[in-house]
Amino acid sequence: MLATYLWSRGIVWTGNALTAVALPLMLFQLTGSAALAGLLTALEAVPYLVLGLPVGALADRWSPRSTLLASSAASALAAVSIPIAALVADVTPVHLMIVAVATSVSFVFFDAASFGAIPAIVGRDGIASATARMMTISTLVGIAGPPLGGLVSAIAGGPVVLLIDALTYALGAVLLARIEVLDMTPAPNRPRRHIRADIVEGLRYIRSVPVIRDLTVLGVGNSLAAGAVSGLLIVAAVRTLGLDSDSPSIGVLFGAGAVGALAASWLVGPLQKRVGAGMITIGALLLAAAATCGWALSTSFLAGCIALCLWQVGTTAVSLNGIITRQTLTPSHLQGRVNTTARMIAWGGQPFGAGAAGLLAQGIGVTPALLIAAGVSLVTAIAASFLPVARAAPHSSPAS
């Protein structure tokens, strides 16, 4: 069952990796605006910020398989609207942003259901291993996908990339439909309450567990800086490194970041057993700060690739560290709402970081905007050293 689930995710991630390059590239080619490039990244993060609380509570009530399939279908329809528009009319910046929002809304539902899916498939003892395998597949796809996305965009155009993405959503859904263990309603013996009560229960659990609470709060600083770097990646590649906006080399930059994410997926699990979640977060934030400075000051393509790789090691380690910790410590009936709520809070900084960075880049330049983002990571690391999570023991017992 895990193999089928991983195949499903890998296929969809392949399409997503292509689109991650094609969508902002199409927008920048249409508008040439750094502010709109930042706005696109911000819009992609807003749905999680707005919907994370209620969707997490709903996911704990619904069948995971039904939620996963419905959200996959919605994403496929949104993606295929771009090639259809390209055939019958013109693709507009507004249309691109609507698609970004629509697929992001679907992702909130999919993500909430997947938090309960992994424990159901592998059991609680297998969460860390399964999550690491998923991250490995995701980042391997991320290494090959962005360069391929840049190449396909340059040769065939962005609409073709979105068509491929729609097809991967459909194929992924077919595989998910075969996993019978996901076709159940969680905790059927629990009394049905108002959704507000479920949301409050999730929030209280996050607040009551110091490690989860601190990692969630620190995730806000990480996402602020990450949103800035992600939102300005293409803009920096064009204006600082001098690449053409349709150059396949832009995809290579995305791929370099994916190599860093792969390294983080291999490192976090073993490090949690040796140094604990708090020290991982502090070290990763310091690495992200240094690497962001390197990216901001890069004048060569190779230096830019190295900086983005190291930056992604840091920012991914912060995120993955929080995910594994929450899934391991959270009771089964709270998985959906606790994880989506924590991720909503932790990712809450991303749209603000992306939007602010876009405006700063328009006003004072790309390099100063990125240096400010590096400062955010540094300040977050310093703050982490004063929180209880910094002294958390390497080993924690899973919840039942």
mmCIF file of C-alpha atoms in Angstrom, residues 2-309:
data_model
loop_
_atom_site.group_PDB
_atom_site.id
_atom_site.type_symbol
_atom_site.label_atom_id
_atom_site.label_comp_id
_atom_site.label_asym_id
_atom_site.label_seq_id
_atom_site.Cartn_x
_atom_site.Cartn_y
_atom_site.Cartn_z
ATOM 1 C CA LEU A 2 2.800 2.417 0.815
ATOM 2 C CA ALA A 3 4.403 1.739 -2.564
ATOM 3 C CA THR A 4 1.151 2.602 -4.356
ATOM 4 C CA TYR A 5 0.805 5.784 -2.316
ATOM 5 C CA LEU A 6 4.398 6.772 -3.058
ATOM 6 C CA TRP A 7 3.921 6.126 -6.786
ATOM 7 C CA SER A 8 0.824 8.312 -6.729
ATOM 8 C CA ARG A 9 2.608 11.137 -4.973
ATOM 9 C CA GLY A 10 5.693 10.830 -7.170
ATOM 10 C CA ILE A 11 3.674 11.103 -10.374
ATOM 11 C CA VAL A 12 1.794 14.165 -9.146
ATOM 12 C CA TRP A 13 4.971 15.772 -7.810
ATOM 13 C CA THR A 14 6.506 15.397 -11.263
ATOM 14 C CA GLY A 15 3.742 17.485 -12.779
ATOM 15 C CA ASN A 16 3.927 19.973 -9.918
ATOM 16 C CA ALA A 17 7.683 20.365 -10.373
ATOM 17 C CA LEU A 18 7.184 21.273 -14.024
ATOM 18 C CA THR A 19 4.454 23.767 -13.154
ATOM 19 C CA ALA A 20 6.528 25.321 -10.359
ATOM 20 C CA VAL A 21 8.754 26.714 -13.100
ATOM 21 C CA ALA A 22 6.190 27.236 -15.860
ATOM 22 C CA LEU A 23 3.549 29.203 -13.943
ATOM 23 C CA PRO A 24 5.737 32.023 -12.546
ATOM 24 C CA LEU A 25 7.722 32.030 -15.781
ATOM 25 C CA MET A 26 4.563 32.608 -17.833
ATOM 26 C CA LEU A 27 3.545 35.433 -15.503
ATOM 27 C CA PHE A 28 6.951 37.122 -15.646
ATOM 28 C CA GLN A 29 7.072 36.810 -19.433
ATOM 29 C CA LEU A 30 3.621 38.405 -19.689
ATOM 30 C CA THR A 31 4.245 41.248 -17.229
ATOM 31 C CA GLY A 32 7.962 41.628 -16.458
ATOM 32 C CA SER A 33 6.921 42.645 -12.935
ATOM 33 C CA ALA A 34 8.849 41.634 -9.800
ATOM 34 C CA ALA A 35 5.893 42.716 -7.659
ATOM 35 C CA LEU A 36 3.499 40.418 -9.531
ATOM 36 C CA ALA A 37 6.001 37.556 -9.300
ATOM 37 C CA GLY A 38 6.008 38.003 -5.530
ATOM 38 C CA LEU A 39 2.219 38.313 -5.529
ATOM 39 C CA LEU A 40 1.871 34.949 -7.295
ATOM 40 C CA THR A 41 3.929 33.225 -4.607
ATOM 41 C CA ALA A 42 1.906 35.010 -1.945
ATOM 42 C CA LEU A 43 -1.398 33.929 -3.491
ATOM 43 C CA GLU A 44 -0.243 30.313 -3.546
ATOM 44 C CA ALA A 45 0.316 30.450 0.220
ATOM 45 C CA VAL A 46 -2.818 32.385 1.223
ATOM 46 C CA PRO A 47 -5.306 29.450 0.978
ATOM 47 C CA TYR A 48 -3.436 27.483 3.639
ATOM 48 C CA LEU A 49 -3.413 30.532 5.867
ATOM 49 C CA VAL A 50 -7.154 31.123 5.457
ATOM 50 C CA LEU A 51 -8.476 27.558 5.273
ATOM 51 C CA GLY A 52 -6.052 25.545 7.382
ATOM 52 C CA LEU A 53 -8.134 25.603 10.577
ATOM 53 C CA PRO A 54 -11.535 24.495 9.227
ATOM 54 C CA VAL A 55 -10.138 22.106 6.620
ATOM 55 C CA GLY A 56 -7.980 20.341 9.200
ATOM 56 C CA ALA A 57 -11.019 19.784 11.415
ATOM 57 C CA LEU A 58 -13.103 18.554 8.479
ATOM 58 C CA ALA A 59 -10.381 16.159 7.335
ATOM 59 C CA ASP A 60 -10.511 14.410 10.712
ATOM 60 C CA ARG A 61 -14.216 13.705 10.033
ATOM 61 C CA TRP A 62 -14.050 12.607 6.402
ATOM 62 C CA SER A 63 -12.762 9.549 4.590
ATOM 63 C CA PRO A 64 -9.143 10.266 3.620
ATOM 64 C CA ARG A 65 -9.523 8.592 0.226
ATOM 65 C CA SER A 66 -12.598 10.634 -0.738
ATOM 66 C CA THR A 67 -10.853 13.862 0.230
ATOM 67 C CA LEU A 68 -7.668 12.938 -1.625
ATOM 68 C CA LEU A 69 -9.558 12.006 -4.799
ATOM 69 C CA ALA A 70 -11.807 15.073 -4.804
ATOM 70 C CA SER A 71 -8.911 17.472 -4.297
ATOM 71 C CA SER A 72 -6.893 15.752 -7.043
ATOM 72 C CA ALA A 73 -9.792 16.133 -9.476
ATOM 73 C CA ALA A 74 -10.172 19.822 -8.627
ATOM 74 C CA SER A 75 -6.462 20.452 -9.204
ATOM 75 C CA ALA A 76 -6.575 18.656 -12.555
ATOM 76 C CA LEU A 77 -9.482 20.810 -13.730
ATOM 77 C CA ALA A 78 -7.715 24.001 -12.677
ATOM 78 C CA ALA A 79 -4.482 23.041 -14.430
ATOM 79 C CA VAL A 80 -6.139 21.982 -17.693
ATOM 80 C CA SER A 81 -7.920 25.343 -17.944
ATOM 81 C CA ILE A 82 -4.633 26.990 -19.002
ATOM 82 C CA PRO A 83 -4.033 24.932 -22.175
ATOM 83 C CA ILE A 84 -7.732 25.230 -23.025
ATOM 84 C CA ALA A 85 -7.502 29.014 -22.716
ATOM 85 C CA ALA A 86 -4.349 29.037 -24.842
ATOM 86 C CA LEU A 87 -6.211 27.175 -27.590
ATOM 87 C CA VAL A 88 -9.361 29.294 -27.684
ATOM 88 C CA ALA A 89 -8.106 32.714 -26.563
ATOM 89 C CA ASP A 90 -5.180 34.178 -24.624
ATOM 90 C CA VAL A 91 -3.775 33.284 -21.225
ATOM 91 C CA THR A 92 -3.897 36.322 -18.944
ATOM 92 C CA PRO A 93 -2.043 37.157 -15.710
ATOM 93 C CA VAL A 94 -5.352 37.059 -13.834
ATOM 94 C CA HIS A 95 -6.062 33.548 -15.136
ATOM 95 C CA LEU A 96 -2.620 32.370 -14.000
ATOM 96 C CA MET A 97 -3.247 33.731 -10.524
ATOM 97 C CA ILE A 98 -6.695 32.129 -10.343
ATOM 98 C CA VAL A 99 -5.167 28.757 -11.227
ATOM 99 C CA ALA A 100 -2.468 29.252 -8.590
ATOM 100 C CA VAL A 101 -5.125 29.943 -5.953
ATOM 101 C CA ALA A 102 -7.389 27.080 -7.072
ATOM 102 C CA THR A 103 -4.646 24.451 -6.979
ATOM 103 C CA SER A 104 -3.466 25.801 -3.630
ATOM 104 C CA VAL A 105 -6.982 25.499 -2.175
ATOM 105 C CA SER A 106 -7.143 21.895 -3.374
ATOM 106 C CA PHE A 107 -3.746 21.263 -1.834
ATOM 107 C CA VAL A 108 -5.011 22.347 1.602
ATOM 108 C CA PHE A 109 -7.640 19.583 1.498
ATOM 109 C CA PHE A 110 -5.199 17.028 0.097
ATOM 110 C CA ASP A 111 -2.546 17.866 2.667
ATOM 111 C CA ALA A 112 -4.982 17.637 5.577
ATOM 112 C CA ALA A 113 -6.135 14.181 4.469
ATOM 113 C CA SER A 114 -2.590 12.960 3.834
ATOM 114 C CA PHE A 115 -1.553 13.582 7.453
ATOM 115 C CA GLY A 116 -4.036 10.910 8.507
ATOM 116 C CA ALA A 117 -3.227 8.717 5.511
ATOM 117 C CA ILE A 118 0.401 8.062 6.388
ATOM 118 C CA PRO A 119 -0.264 6.694 9.914
ATOM 119 C CA ALA A 120 -3.149 4.612 8.521
ATOM 120 C CA ILE A 121 -0.895 3.025 5.898
ATOM 121 C CA VAL A 122 2.324 2.434 7.862
ATOM 122 C CA GLY A 123 1.375 2.725 11.550
ATOM 123 C CA ARG A 124 2.833 5.254 13.982
ATOM 124 C CA ASP A 125 6.228 3.564 14.225
ATOM 125 C CA GLY A 126 6.689 3.905 10.471
ATOM 126 C CA ILE A 127 5.897 7.626 10.208
ATOM 127 C CA ALA A 128 9.472 8.939 10.255
ATOM 128 C CA SER A 129 10.676 6.350 7.748
ATOM 129 C CA ALA A 130 7.703 6.852 5.415
ATOM 130 C CA THR A 131 8.026 10.638 5.606
ATOM 131 C CA ALA A 132 11.723 10.417 4.780
ATOM 132 C CA ARG A 133 10.948 8.182 1.774
ATOM 133 C CA MET A 134 8.309 10.627 0.586
ATOM 134 C CA MET A 135 10.731 13.527 0.927
ATOM 135 C CA THR A 136 13.393 11.583 -0.952
ATOM 136 C CA ILE A 137 11.028 10.921 -3.850
ATOM 137 C CA SER A 138 9.752 14.496 -3.759
ATOM 138 C CA THR A 139 13.209 15.969 -3.911
ATOM 139 C CA LEU A 140 14.496 13.551 -6.542
ATOM 140 C CA VAL A 141 11.560 14.658 -8.661
ATOM 141 C CA GLY A 142 12.427 18.219 -7.708
ATOM 142 C CA ILE A 143 15.962 17.768 -9.004
ATOM 143 C CA ALA A 144 14.878 16.560 -12.437
ATOM 144 C CA GLY A 145 11.491 18.287 -12.703
ATOM 145 C CA PRO A 146 12.399 21.993 -12.702
ATOM 146 C CA PRO A 147 15.105 21.733 -15.390
ATOM 147 C CA LEU A 148 12.673 19.643 -17.434
ATOM 148 C CA GLY A 149 9.949 22.207 -16.773
ATOM 149 C CA GLY A 150 12.222 24.984 -17.972
ATOM 150 C CA LEU A 151 13.138 22.983 -21.065
ATOM 151 C CA VAL A 152 9.542 22.053 -21.940
ATOM 152 C CA SER A 153 8.451 25.648 -21.345
ATOM 153 C CA ALA A 154 11.177 26.909 -23.663
ATOM 154 C CA ILE A 155 10.374 24.372 -26.392
ATOM 155 C CA ALA A 156 6.610 23.823 -26.192
ATOM 156 C CA GLY A 157 5.369 26.650 -23.965
ATOM 157 C CA GLY A 158 3.848 26.901 -20.506
ATOM 158 C CA PRO A 159 0.356 25.667 -21.479
ATOM 159 C CA VAL A 160 1.805 22.286 -22.478
ATOM 160 C CA VAL A 161 3.428 22.011 -19.054
ATOM 161 C CA LEU A 162 0.076 22.674 -17.370
ATOM 162 C CA LEU A 163 -1.552 19.981 -19.538
ATOM 163 C CA ILE A 164 1.063 17.490 -18.363
ATOM 164 C CA ASP A 165 0.393 18.554 -14.773
ATOM 165 C CA ALA A 166 -3.344 17.932 -15.197
ATOM 166 C CA LEU A 167 -2.662 14.433 -16.534
ATOM 167 C CA THR A 168 -0.418 13.606 -13.563
ATOM 168 C CA TYR A 169 -3.181 14.620 -11.150
ATOM 169 C CA ALA A 170 -5.559 12.249 -12.936
ATOM 170 C CA LEU A 171 -3.122 9.332 -12.922
ATOM 171 C CA GLY A 172 -2.249 9.934 -9.275
ATOM 172 C CA ALA A 173 -5.940 9.819 -8.374
ATOM 173 C CA VAL A 174 -6.343 6.462 -10.130
ATOM 174 C CA LEU A 175 -3.592 4.992 -7.956
ATOM 175 C CA LEU A 176 -5.005 6.493 -4.756
ATOM 176 C CA ALA A 177 -8.374 4.900 -5.483
ATOM 177 C CA ARG A 178 -6.735 1.473 -5.106
ATOM 178 C CA ILE A 179 -5.677 2.012 -1.461
ATOM 179 C CA GLU A 180 -8.605 0.553 0.486
ATOM 180 C CA VAL A 181 -7.249 1.312 3.965
ATOM 181 C CA LEU A 182 -7.866 5.008 3.278
ATOM 182 C CA ASP A 183 -11.572 4.439 2.654
ATOM 183 C CA MET A 184 -12.780 4.983 6.193
ATOM 184 C CA THR A 185 -14.186 7.747 8.369
ATOM 185 C CA PRO A 186 -11.734 8.465 11.205
ATOM 186 C CA ALA A 187 -12.836 7.916 14.802
ATOM 187 C CA PRO A 188 -16.470 6.921 14.113
ATOM 188 C CA ASN A 189 -17.133 6.437 17.830
ATOM 189 C CA ARG A 190 -16.383 10.055 18.673
ATOM 190 C CA PRO A 191 -19.397 12.373 19.206
ATOM 191 C CA ARG A 192 -20.039 14.815 16.374
ATOM 192 C CA ARG A 193 -19.445 18.368 17.587
ATOM 193 C CA HIS A 194 -19.500 21.816 16.087
ATOM 194 C CA ILE A 195 -16.458 22.316 13.890
ATOM 195 C CA ARG A 196 -15.378 25.226 16.089
ATOM 196 C CA ALA A 197 -14.913 22.838 19.018
ATOM 197 C CA ASP A 198 -12.709 20.591 16.885
ATOM 198 C CA ILE A 199 -10.602 23.572 15.821
ATOM 199 C CA VAL A 200 -10.173 24.705 19.427
ATOM 200 C CA GLU A 201 -9.136 21.187 20.455
ATOM 201 C CA GLY A 202 -6.380 21.199 17.848
ATOM 202 C CA LEU A 203 -5.152 24.634 18.905
ATOM 203 C CA ARG A 204 -5.112 23.616 22.558
ATOM 204 C CA TYR A 205 -3.044 20.540 21.788
ATOM 205 C CA ILE A 206 -0.460 22.601 19.903
ATOM 206 C CA ARG A 207 -0.242 25.059 22.792
ATOM 207 C CA SER A 208 0.009 22.293 25.403
ATOM 208 C CA VAL A 209 3.027 20.540 23.855
ATOM 209 C CA PRO A 210 6.047 22.894 24.132
ATOM 210 C CA VAL A 211 8.079 21.267 21.357
ATOM 211 C CA ILE A 212 5.220 21.436 18.847
ATOM 212 C CA ARG A 213 4.286 24.958 19.955
ATOM 213 C CA ASP A 214 7.821 26.325 19.613
ATOM 214 C CA LEU A 215 8.529 24.652 16.272
ATOM 215 C CA THR A 216 5.256 26.045 14.941
ATOM 216 C CA VAL A 217 6.083 29.609 16.001
ATOM 217 C CA LEU A 218 9.628 29.393 14.642
ATOM 218 C CA GLY A 219 8.203 28.146 11.369
ATOM 219 C CA VAL A 220 6.666 31.587 10.839
ATOM 220 C CA GLY A 221 10.093 33.213 10.665
ATOM 221 C CA ASN A 222 11.349 30.459 8.392
ATOM 222 C CA SER A 223 8.394 30.862 6.038
ATOM 223 C CA LEU A 224 8.763 34.663 5.934
ATOM 224 C CA ALA A 225 12.306 34.321 4.654
ATOM 225 C CA ALA A 226 11.486 31.342 2.425
ATOM 226 C CA GLY A 227 8.607 33.220 0.816
ATOM 227 C CA ALA A 228 10.951 36.089 -0.002
ATOM 228 C CA VAL A 229 13.583 33.846 -1.591
ATOM 229 C CA SER A 230 11.024 31.785 -3.538
ATOM 230 C CA GLY A 231 9.084 34.817 -4.713
ATOM 231 C CA LEU A 232 12.202 36.508 -6.085
ATOM 232 C CA LEU A 233 13.993 33.443 -7.453
ATOM 233 C CA ILE A 234 13.178 34.023 -11.114
ATOM 234 C CA VAL A 235 13.527 37.796 -10.761
ATOM 235 C CA ALA A 236 16.993 37.388 -9.206
ATOM 236 C CA ALA A 237 18.013 34.885 -11.869
ATOM 237 C CA VAL A 238 17.137 37.366 -14.617
ATOM 238 C CA ARG A 239 18.256 40.641 -13.047
ATOM 239 C CA THR A 240 21.242 39.520 -10.954
ATOM 240 C CA LEU A 241 22.636 36.521 -12.805
ATOM 241 C CA GLY A 242 21.680 37.878 -16.224
ATOM 242 C CA LEU A 243 19.755 34.814 -17.431
ATOM 243 C CA ASP A 244 17.080 35.094 -20.093
ATOM 244 C CA SER A 245 13.558 34.653 -18.739
ATOM 245 C CA ASP A 246 13.009 31.639 -21.017
ATOM 246 C CA SER A 247 16.389 30.032 -20.314
ATOM 247 C CA PRO A 248 16.363 26.353 -19.258
ATOM 248 C CA SER A 249 19.057 27.349 -16.747
ATOM 249 C CA ILE A 250 16.332 28.810 -14.545
ATOM 250 C CA GLY A 251 14.987 25.290 -14.140
ATOM 251 C CA VAL A 252 18.478 24.164 -13.113
ATOM 252 C CA LEU A 253 18.394 26.708 -10.276
ATOM 253 C CA PHE A 254 15.152 25.153 -9.033
ATOM 254 C CA GLY A 255 16.790 21.743 -9.351
ATOM 255 C CA ALA A 256 19.767 22.883 -7.274
ATOM 256 C CA GLY A 257 17.351 23.773 -4.510
ATOM 257 C CA ALA A 258 15.800 20.327 -4.782
ATOM 258 C CA VAL A 259 19.214 18.733 -4.199
ATOM 259 C CA GLY A 260 19.334 20.629 -0.922
ATOM 260 C CA ALA A 261 15.870 19.412 0.019
ATOM 261 C CA LEU A 262 16.984 15.840 -0.679
ATOM 262 C CA ALA A 263 19.956 16.258 1.637
ATOM 263 C CA ALA A 264 17.664 17.624 4.348
ATOM 264 C CA SER A 265 15.322 14.632 4.017
ATOM 265 C CA TRP A 266 18.235 12.285 4.664
ATOM 266 C CA LEU A 267 19.663 14.269 7.563
ATOM 267 C CA VAL A 268 16.689 15.253 9.723
ATOM 268 C CA GLY A 269 15.643 11.772 10.921
ATOM 269 C CA PRO A 270 19.091 10.696 12.171
ATOM 270 C CA LEU A 271 19.774 14.149 13.627
ATOM 271 C CA GLN A 272 16.543 14.058 15.652
ATOM 272 C CA LYS A 273 17.888 10.977 17.445
ATOM 273 C CA ARG A 274 21.234 12.644 18.179
ATOM 274 C CA VAL A 275 20.671 16.330 18.911
ATOM 275 C CA GLY A 276 16.924 16.883 19.213
ATOM 276 C CA ALA A 277 14.403 18.960 17.303
ATOM 277 C CA GLY A 278 15.435 22.319 18.766
ATOM 278 C CA MET A 279 19.097 22.177 17.806
ATOM 279 C CA ILE A 280 18.160 21.050 14.303
ATOM 280 C CA THR A 281 15.962 24.108 13.867
ATOM 281 C CA ILE A 282 18.585 26.538 15.179
ATOM 282 C CA GLY A 283 21.343 25.119 12.995
ATOM 283 C CA ALA A 284 19.110 24.963 9.928
ATOM 284 C CA LEU A 285 17.993 28.583 10.339
ATOM 285 C CA LEU A 286 21.609 29.747 10.619
ATOM 286 C CA LEU A 287 22.474 27.814 7.467
ATOM 287 C CA ALA A 288 19.487 29.314 5.637
ATOM 288 C CA ALA A 289 20.543 32.829 6.679
ATOM 289 C CA ALA A 290 24.102 32.365 5.434
ATOM 290 C CA ALA A 291 22.979 30.747 2.185
ATOM 291 C CA THR A 292 20.442 33.507 1.499
ATOM 292 C CA CYS A 293 23.259 36.047 1.807
ATOM 293 C CA GLY A 294 25.264 33.960 -0.640
ATOM 294 C CA TRP A 295 22.358 33.863 -3.108
ATOM 295 C CA ALA A 296 21.798 37.604 -2.789
ATOM 296 C CA LEU A 297 25.451 38.335 -3.566
ATOM 297 C CA SER A 298 25.976 35.680 -6.255
ATOM 298 C CA THR A 299 27.262 36.935 -9.589
ATOM 299 C CA SER A 300 27.868 33.568 -11.254
ATOM 300 C CA PHE A 301 25.495 30.754 -12.149
ATOM 301 C CA LEU A 302 27.527 28.129 -10.253
ATOM 302 C CA ALA A 303 27.664 30.223 -7.091
ATOM 303 C CA GLY A 304 23.911 30.770 -7.342
ATOM 304 C CA CYS A 305 23.263 27.029 -7.640
ATOM 305 C CA ILE A 306 25.421 26.266 -4.595
ATOM 306 C CA ALA A 307 23.764 28.997 -2.533
ATOM 307 C CA LEU A 308 20.239 27.839 -3.416
ATOM 308 C CA CYS A 309 21.166 24.236 -2.631
#
